[in-house]
JSON list of C-alpha atoms in Angstrom, two decimals:
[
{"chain": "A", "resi": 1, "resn": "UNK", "atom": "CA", "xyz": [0.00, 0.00, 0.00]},
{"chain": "A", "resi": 2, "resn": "UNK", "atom": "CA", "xyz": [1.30, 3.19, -0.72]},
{"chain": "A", "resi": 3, "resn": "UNK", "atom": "CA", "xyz": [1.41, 6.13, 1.33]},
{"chain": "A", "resi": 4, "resn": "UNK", "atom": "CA", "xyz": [-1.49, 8.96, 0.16]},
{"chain": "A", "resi": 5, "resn": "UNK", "atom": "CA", "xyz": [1.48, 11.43, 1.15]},
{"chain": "A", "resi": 6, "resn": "UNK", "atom": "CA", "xyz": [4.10, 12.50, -1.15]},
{"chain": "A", "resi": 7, "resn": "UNK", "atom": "CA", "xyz": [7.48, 14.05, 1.13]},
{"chain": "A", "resi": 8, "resn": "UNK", "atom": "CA", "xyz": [9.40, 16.83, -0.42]},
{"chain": "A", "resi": 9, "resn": "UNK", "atom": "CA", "xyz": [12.99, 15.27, -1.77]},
{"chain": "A", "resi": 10, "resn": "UNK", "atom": "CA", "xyz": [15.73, 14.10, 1.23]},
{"chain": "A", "resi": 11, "resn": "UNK", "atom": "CA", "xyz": [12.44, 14.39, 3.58]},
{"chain": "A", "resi": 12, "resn": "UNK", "atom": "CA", "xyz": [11.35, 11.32, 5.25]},
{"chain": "A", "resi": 13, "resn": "UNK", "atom": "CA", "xyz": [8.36, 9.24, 4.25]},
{"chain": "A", "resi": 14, "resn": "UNK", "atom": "CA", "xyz": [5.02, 9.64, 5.99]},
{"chain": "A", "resi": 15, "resn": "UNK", "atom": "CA", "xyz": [5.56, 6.18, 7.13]},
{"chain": "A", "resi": 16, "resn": "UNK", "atom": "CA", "xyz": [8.87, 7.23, 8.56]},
{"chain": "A", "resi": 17, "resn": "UNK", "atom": "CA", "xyz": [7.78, 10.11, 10.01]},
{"chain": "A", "resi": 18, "resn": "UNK", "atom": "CA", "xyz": [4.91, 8.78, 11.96]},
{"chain": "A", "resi": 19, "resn": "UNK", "atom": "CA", "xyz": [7.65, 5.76, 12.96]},
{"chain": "A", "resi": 20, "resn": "UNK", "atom": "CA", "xyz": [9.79, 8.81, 14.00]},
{"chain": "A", "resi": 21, "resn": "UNK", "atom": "CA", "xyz": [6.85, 10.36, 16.00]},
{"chain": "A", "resi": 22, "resn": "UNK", "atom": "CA", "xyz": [5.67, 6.99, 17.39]},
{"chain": "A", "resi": 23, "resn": "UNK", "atom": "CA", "xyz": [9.24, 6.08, 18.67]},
{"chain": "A", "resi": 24, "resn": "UNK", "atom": "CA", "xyz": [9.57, 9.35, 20.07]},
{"chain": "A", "resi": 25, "resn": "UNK", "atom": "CA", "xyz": [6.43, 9.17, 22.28]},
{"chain": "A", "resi": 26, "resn": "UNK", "atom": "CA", "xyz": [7.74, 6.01, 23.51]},
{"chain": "A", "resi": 27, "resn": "UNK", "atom": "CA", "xyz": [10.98, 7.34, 24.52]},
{"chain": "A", "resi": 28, "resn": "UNK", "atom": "CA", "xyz": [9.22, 10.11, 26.05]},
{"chain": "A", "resi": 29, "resn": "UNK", "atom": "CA", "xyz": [6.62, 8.01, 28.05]},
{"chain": "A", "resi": 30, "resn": "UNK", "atom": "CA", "xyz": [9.15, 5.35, 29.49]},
{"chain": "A", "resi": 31, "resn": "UNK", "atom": "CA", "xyz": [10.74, 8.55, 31.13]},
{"chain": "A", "resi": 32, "resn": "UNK", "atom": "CA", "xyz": [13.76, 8.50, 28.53]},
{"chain": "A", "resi": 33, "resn": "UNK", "atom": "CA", "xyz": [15.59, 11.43, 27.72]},
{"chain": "A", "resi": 34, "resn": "UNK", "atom": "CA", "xyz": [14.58, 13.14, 24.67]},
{"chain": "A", "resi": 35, "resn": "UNK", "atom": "CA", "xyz": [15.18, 16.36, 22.44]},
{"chain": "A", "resi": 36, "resn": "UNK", "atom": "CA", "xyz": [11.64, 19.04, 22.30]},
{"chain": "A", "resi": 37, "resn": "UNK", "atom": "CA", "xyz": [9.11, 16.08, 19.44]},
{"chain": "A", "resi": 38, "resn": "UNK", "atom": "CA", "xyz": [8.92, 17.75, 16.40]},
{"chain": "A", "resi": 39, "resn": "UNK", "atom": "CA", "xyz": [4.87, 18.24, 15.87]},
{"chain": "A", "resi": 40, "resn": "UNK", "atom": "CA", "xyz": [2.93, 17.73, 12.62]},
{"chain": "A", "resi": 41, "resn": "UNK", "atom": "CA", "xyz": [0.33, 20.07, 11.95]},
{"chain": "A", "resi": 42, "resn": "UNK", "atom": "CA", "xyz": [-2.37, 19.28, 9.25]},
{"chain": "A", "resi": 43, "resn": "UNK", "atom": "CA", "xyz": [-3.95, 21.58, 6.94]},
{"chain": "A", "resi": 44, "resn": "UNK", "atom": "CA", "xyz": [-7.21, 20.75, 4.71]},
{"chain": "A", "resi": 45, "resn": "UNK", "atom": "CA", "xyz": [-8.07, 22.20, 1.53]},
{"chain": "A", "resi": 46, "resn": "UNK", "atom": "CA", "xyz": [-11.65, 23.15, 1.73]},
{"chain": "A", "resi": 47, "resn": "UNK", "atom": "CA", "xyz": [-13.15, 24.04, -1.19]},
{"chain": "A", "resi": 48, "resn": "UNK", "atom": "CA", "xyz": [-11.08, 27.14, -2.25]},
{"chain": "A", "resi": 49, "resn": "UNK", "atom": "CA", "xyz": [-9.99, 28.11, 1.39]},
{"chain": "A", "resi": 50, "resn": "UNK", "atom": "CA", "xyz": [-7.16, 26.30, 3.11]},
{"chain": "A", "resi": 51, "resn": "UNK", "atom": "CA", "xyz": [-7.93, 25.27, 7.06]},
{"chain": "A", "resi": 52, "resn": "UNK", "atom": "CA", "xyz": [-6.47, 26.61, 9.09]},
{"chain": "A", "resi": 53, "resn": "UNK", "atom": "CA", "xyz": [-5.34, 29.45, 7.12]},
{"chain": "A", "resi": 54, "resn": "UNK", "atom": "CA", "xyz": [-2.39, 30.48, 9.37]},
{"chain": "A", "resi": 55, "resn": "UNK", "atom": "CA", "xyz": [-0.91, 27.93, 11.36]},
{"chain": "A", "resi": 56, "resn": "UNK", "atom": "CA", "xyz": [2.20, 28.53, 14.50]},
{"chain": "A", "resi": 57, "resn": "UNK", "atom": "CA", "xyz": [4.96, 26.31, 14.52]},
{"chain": "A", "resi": 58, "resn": "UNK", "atom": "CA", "xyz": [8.31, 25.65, 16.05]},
{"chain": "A", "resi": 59, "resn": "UNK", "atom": "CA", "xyz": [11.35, 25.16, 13.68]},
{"chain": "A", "resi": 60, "resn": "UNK", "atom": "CA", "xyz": [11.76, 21.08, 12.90]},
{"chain": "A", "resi": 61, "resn": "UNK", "atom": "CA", "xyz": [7.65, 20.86, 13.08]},
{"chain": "A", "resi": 62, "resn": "UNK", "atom": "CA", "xyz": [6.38, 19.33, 10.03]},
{"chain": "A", "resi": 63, "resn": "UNK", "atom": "CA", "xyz": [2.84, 20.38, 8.09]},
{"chain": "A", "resi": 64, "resn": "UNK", "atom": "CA", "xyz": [0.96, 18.11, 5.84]},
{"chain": "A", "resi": 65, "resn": "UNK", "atom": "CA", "xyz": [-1.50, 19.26, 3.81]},
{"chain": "A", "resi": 66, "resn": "UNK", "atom": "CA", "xyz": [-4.70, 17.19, 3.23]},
{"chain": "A", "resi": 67, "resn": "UNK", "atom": "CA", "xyz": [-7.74, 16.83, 0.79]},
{"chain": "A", "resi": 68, "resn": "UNK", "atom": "CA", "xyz": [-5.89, 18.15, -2.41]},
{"chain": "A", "resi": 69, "resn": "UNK", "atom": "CA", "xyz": [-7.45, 16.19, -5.50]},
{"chain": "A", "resi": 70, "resn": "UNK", "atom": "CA", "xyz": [-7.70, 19.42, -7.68]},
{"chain": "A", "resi": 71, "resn": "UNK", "atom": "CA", "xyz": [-4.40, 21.58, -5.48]},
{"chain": "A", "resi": 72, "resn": "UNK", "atom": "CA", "xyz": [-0.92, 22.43, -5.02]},
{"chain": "A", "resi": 73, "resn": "UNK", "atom": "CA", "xyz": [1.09, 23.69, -2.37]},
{"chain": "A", "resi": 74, "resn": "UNK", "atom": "CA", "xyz": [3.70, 26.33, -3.69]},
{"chain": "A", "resi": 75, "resn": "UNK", "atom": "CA", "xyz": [5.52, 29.31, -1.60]},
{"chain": "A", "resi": 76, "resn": "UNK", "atom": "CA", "xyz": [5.90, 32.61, -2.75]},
{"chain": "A", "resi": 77, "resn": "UNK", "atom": "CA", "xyz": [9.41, 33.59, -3.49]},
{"chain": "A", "resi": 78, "resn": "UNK", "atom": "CA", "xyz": [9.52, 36.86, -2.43]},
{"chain": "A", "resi": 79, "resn": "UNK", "atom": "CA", "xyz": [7.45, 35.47, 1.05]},
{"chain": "A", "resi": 80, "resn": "UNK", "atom": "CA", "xyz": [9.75, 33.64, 2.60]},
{"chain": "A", "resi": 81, "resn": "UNK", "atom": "CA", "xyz": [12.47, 33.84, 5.12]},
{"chain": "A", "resi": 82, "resn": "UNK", "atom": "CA", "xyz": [16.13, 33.33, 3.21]},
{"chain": "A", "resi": 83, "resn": "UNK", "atom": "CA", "xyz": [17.14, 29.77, 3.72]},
{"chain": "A", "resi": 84, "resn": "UNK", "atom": "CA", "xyz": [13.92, 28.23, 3.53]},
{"chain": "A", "resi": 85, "resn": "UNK", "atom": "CA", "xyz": [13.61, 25.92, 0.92]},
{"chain": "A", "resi": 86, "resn": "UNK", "atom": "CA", "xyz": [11.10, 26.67, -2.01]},
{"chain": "A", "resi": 87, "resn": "UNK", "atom": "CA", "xyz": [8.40, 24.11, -1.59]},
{"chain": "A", "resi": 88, "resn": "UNK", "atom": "CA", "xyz": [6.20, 23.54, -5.02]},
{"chain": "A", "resi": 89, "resn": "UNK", "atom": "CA", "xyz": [3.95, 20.26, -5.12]},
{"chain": "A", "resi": 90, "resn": "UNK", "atom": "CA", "xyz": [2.22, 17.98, -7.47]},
{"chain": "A", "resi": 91, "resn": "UNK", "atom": "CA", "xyz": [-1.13, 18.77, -8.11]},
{"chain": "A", "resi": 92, "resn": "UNK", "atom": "CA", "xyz": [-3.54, 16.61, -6.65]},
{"chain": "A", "resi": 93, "resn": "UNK", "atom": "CA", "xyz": [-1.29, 14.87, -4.23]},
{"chain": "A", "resi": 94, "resn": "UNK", "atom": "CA", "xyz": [-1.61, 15.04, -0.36]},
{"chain": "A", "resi": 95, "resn": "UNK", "atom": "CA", "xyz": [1.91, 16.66, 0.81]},
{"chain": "A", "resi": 96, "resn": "UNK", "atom": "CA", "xyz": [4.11, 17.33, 4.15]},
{"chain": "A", "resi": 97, "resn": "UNK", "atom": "CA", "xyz": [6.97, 19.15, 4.66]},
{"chain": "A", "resi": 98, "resn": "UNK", "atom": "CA", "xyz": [8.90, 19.84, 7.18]},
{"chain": "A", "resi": 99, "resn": "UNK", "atom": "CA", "xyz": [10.23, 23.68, 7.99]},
{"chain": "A", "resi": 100, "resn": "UNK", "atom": "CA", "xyz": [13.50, 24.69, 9.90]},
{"chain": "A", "resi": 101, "resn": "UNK", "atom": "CA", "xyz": [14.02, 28.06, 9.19]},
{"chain": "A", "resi": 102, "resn": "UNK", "atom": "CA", "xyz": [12.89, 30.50, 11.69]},
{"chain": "A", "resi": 103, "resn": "UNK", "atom": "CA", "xyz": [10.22, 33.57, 9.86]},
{"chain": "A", "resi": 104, "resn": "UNK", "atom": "CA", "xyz": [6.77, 33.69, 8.25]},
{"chain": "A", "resi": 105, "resn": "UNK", "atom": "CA", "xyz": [6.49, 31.47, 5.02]},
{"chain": "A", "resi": 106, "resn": "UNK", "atom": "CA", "xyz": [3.43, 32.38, 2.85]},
{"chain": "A", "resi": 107, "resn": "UNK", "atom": "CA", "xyz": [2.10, 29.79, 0.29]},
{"chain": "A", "resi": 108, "resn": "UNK", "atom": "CA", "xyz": [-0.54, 29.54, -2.65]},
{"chain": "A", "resi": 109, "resn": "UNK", "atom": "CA", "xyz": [-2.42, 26.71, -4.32]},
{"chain": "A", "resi": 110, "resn": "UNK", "atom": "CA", "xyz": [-1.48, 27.77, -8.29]},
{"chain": "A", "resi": 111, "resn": "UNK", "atom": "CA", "xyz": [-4.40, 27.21, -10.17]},
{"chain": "A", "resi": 112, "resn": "UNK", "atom": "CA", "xyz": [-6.67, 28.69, -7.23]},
{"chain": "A", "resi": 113, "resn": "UNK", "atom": "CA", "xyz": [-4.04, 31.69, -6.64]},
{"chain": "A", "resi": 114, "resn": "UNK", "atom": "CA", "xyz": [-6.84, 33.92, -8.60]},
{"chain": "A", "resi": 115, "resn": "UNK", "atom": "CA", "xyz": [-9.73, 32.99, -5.76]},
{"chain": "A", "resi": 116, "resn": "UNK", "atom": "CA", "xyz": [-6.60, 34.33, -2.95]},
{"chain": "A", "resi": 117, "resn": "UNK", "atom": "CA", "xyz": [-6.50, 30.31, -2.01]},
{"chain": "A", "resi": 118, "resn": "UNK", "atom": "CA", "xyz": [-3.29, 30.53, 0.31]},
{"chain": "A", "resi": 119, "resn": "UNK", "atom": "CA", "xyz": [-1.83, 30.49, 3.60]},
{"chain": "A", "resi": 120, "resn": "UNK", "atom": "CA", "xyz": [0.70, 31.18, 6.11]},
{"chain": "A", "resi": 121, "resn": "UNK", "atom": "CA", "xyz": [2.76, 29.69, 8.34]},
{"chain": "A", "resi": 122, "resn": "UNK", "atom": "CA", "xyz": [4.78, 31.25, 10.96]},
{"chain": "A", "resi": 123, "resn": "UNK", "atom": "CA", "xyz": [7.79, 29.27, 12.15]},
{"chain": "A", "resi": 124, "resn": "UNK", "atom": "CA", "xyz": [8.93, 29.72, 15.54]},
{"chain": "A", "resi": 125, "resn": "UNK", "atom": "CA", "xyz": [9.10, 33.46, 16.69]},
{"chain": "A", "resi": 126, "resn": "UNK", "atom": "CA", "xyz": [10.38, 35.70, 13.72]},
{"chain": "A", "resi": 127, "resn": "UNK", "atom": "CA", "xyz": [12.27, 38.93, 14.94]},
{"chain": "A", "resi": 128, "resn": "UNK", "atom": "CA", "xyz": [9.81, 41.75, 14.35]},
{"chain": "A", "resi": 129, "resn": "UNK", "atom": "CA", "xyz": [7.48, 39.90, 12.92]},
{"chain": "A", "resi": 130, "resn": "UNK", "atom": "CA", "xyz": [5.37, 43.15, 12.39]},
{"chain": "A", "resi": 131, "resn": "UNK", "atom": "CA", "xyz": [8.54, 44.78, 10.07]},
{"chain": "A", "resi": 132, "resn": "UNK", "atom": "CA", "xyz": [8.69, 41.00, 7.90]},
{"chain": "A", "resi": 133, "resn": "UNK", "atom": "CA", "xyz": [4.52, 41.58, 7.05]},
{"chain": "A", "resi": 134, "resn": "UNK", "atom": "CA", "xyz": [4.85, 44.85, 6.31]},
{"chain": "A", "resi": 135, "resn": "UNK", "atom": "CA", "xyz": [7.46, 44.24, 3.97]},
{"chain": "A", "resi": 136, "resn": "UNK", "atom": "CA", "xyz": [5.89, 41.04, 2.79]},
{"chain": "A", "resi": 137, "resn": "UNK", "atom": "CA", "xyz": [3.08, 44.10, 2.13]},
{"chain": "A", "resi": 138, "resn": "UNK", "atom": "CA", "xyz": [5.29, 46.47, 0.02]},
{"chain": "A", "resi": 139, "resn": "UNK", "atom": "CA", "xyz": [7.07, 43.86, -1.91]},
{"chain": "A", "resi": 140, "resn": "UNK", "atom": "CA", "xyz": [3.20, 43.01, -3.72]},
{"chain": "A", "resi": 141, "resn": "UNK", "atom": "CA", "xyz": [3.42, 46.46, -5.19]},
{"chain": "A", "resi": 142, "resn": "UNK", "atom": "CA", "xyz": [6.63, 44.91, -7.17]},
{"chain": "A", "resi": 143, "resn": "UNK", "atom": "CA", "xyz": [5.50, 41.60, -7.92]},
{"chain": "A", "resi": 144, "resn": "UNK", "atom": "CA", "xyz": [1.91, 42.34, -8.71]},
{"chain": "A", "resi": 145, "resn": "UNK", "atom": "CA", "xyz": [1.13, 38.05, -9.31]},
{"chain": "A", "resi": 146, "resn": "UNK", "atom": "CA", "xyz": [1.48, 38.40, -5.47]},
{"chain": "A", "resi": 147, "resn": "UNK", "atom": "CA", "xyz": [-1.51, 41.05, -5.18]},
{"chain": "A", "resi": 148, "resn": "UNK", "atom": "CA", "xyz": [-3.76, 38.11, -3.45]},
{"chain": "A", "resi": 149, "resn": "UNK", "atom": "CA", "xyz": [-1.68, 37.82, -0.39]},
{"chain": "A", "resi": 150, "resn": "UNK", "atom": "CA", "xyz": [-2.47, 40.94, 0.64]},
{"chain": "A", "resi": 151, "resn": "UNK", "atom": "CA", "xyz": [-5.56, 40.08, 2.35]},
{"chain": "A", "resi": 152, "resn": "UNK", "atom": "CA", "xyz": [-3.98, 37.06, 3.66]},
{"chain": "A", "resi": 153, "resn": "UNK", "atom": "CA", "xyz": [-0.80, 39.32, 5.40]},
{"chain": "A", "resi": 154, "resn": "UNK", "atom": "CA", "xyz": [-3.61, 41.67, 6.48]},
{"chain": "A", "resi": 155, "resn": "UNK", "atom": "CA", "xyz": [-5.61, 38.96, 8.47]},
{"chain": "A", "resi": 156, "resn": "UNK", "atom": "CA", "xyz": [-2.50, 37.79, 9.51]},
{"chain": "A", "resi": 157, "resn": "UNK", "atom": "CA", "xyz": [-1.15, 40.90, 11.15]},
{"chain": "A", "resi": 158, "resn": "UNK", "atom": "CA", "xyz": [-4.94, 40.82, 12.70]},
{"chain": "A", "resi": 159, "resn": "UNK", "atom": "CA", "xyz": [-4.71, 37.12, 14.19]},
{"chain": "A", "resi": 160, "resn": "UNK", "atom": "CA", "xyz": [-0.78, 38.02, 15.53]},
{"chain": "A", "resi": 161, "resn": "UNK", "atom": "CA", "xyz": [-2.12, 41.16, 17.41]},
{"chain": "A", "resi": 162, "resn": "UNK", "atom": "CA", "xyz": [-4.90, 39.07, 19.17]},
{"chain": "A", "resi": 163, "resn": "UNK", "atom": "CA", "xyz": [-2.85, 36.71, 20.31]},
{"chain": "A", "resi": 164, "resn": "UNK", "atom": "CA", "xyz": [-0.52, 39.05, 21.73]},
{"chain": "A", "resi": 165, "resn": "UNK", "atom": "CA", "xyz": [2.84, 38.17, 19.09]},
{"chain": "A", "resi": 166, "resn": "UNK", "atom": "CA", "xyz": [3.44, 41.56, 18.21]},
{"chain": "A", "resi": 167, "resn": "UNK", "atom": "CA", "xyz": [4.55, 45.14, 19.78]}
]
């Protein structure tokens, strides 16, 4: 049987990964010592709107996103924190990833980009996370294919100040 998640390339299998998250509960639960379990975090495509739309993470946490028969998962070059690697997957396929790099990572489903089908993820706890929006904001004057986000940033910004994650 094979697994209805596809892994980006070098990532581990879904199989592995819940093996990895399995062992590590063990470890955990017989009172071994063990590193902070990476988390996965699910997102569903619902109709045009991905749920949840913005999702917290720590760095190492991996998302899978679920329910994709007619979407893709791609991130927005100029949206995302350097070292991050570009994620861009098959359309129609369930997919996980996992992210490292500290900062807010904005992504679009491609053919759905026109109905502002997106999302956001914010890894960890970006320095002046405010300043990286904002700027996410003024770069969609310059790359106007990006004009969608816009509402996304702005309900992000929102859903950041009422939970108390920025200044």
């Amino acid at each position: 049987m094979t697994s209805p998640f596809r892994s980006a390339p070098g990532q581990a299998t879904r199989r592995q990964a819940l093996a990895y998250g399995l062992a590590a509960v063990a470890v955990g639960s017989t009172g071994g010592t063990a590193l902070a379990d990476p988390a996965t975090h699910t997102v569903q495509a619902r109709g045009v709107k991905f749920a949840p739309m913005f999702i917290y993470i720590e760095p190492g946490d991996t998302v899978a996103w679920e329910n994709m028969p007619s979407h893709n998962i791609e991130t927005i070059d100029e949206m995302v924190p350097e070292g991050q690697t570009k994620v861009m997957s098959a359309l129609g396929e369930n997919y996980f990833t996992t992210f490292d790099t500290v900062g807010i990572v904005v992504y679009k489903c491609t053919p759905h980009w026109g109905a502002r089908m997106g999302g956001i993820i914010v890894v960890g706890k970006p320095d002046n996370p405010e300043g990286i929006i904002d700027a996410y904001m003024d770069s969609t004057e310059e790359f106007k294919q990006n004009l969608p986000a816009r509402g996304l940033l702005k309900k992000l910004k929102k859903d950041m100040q009422e939970k108390g994650l920025l200044a």
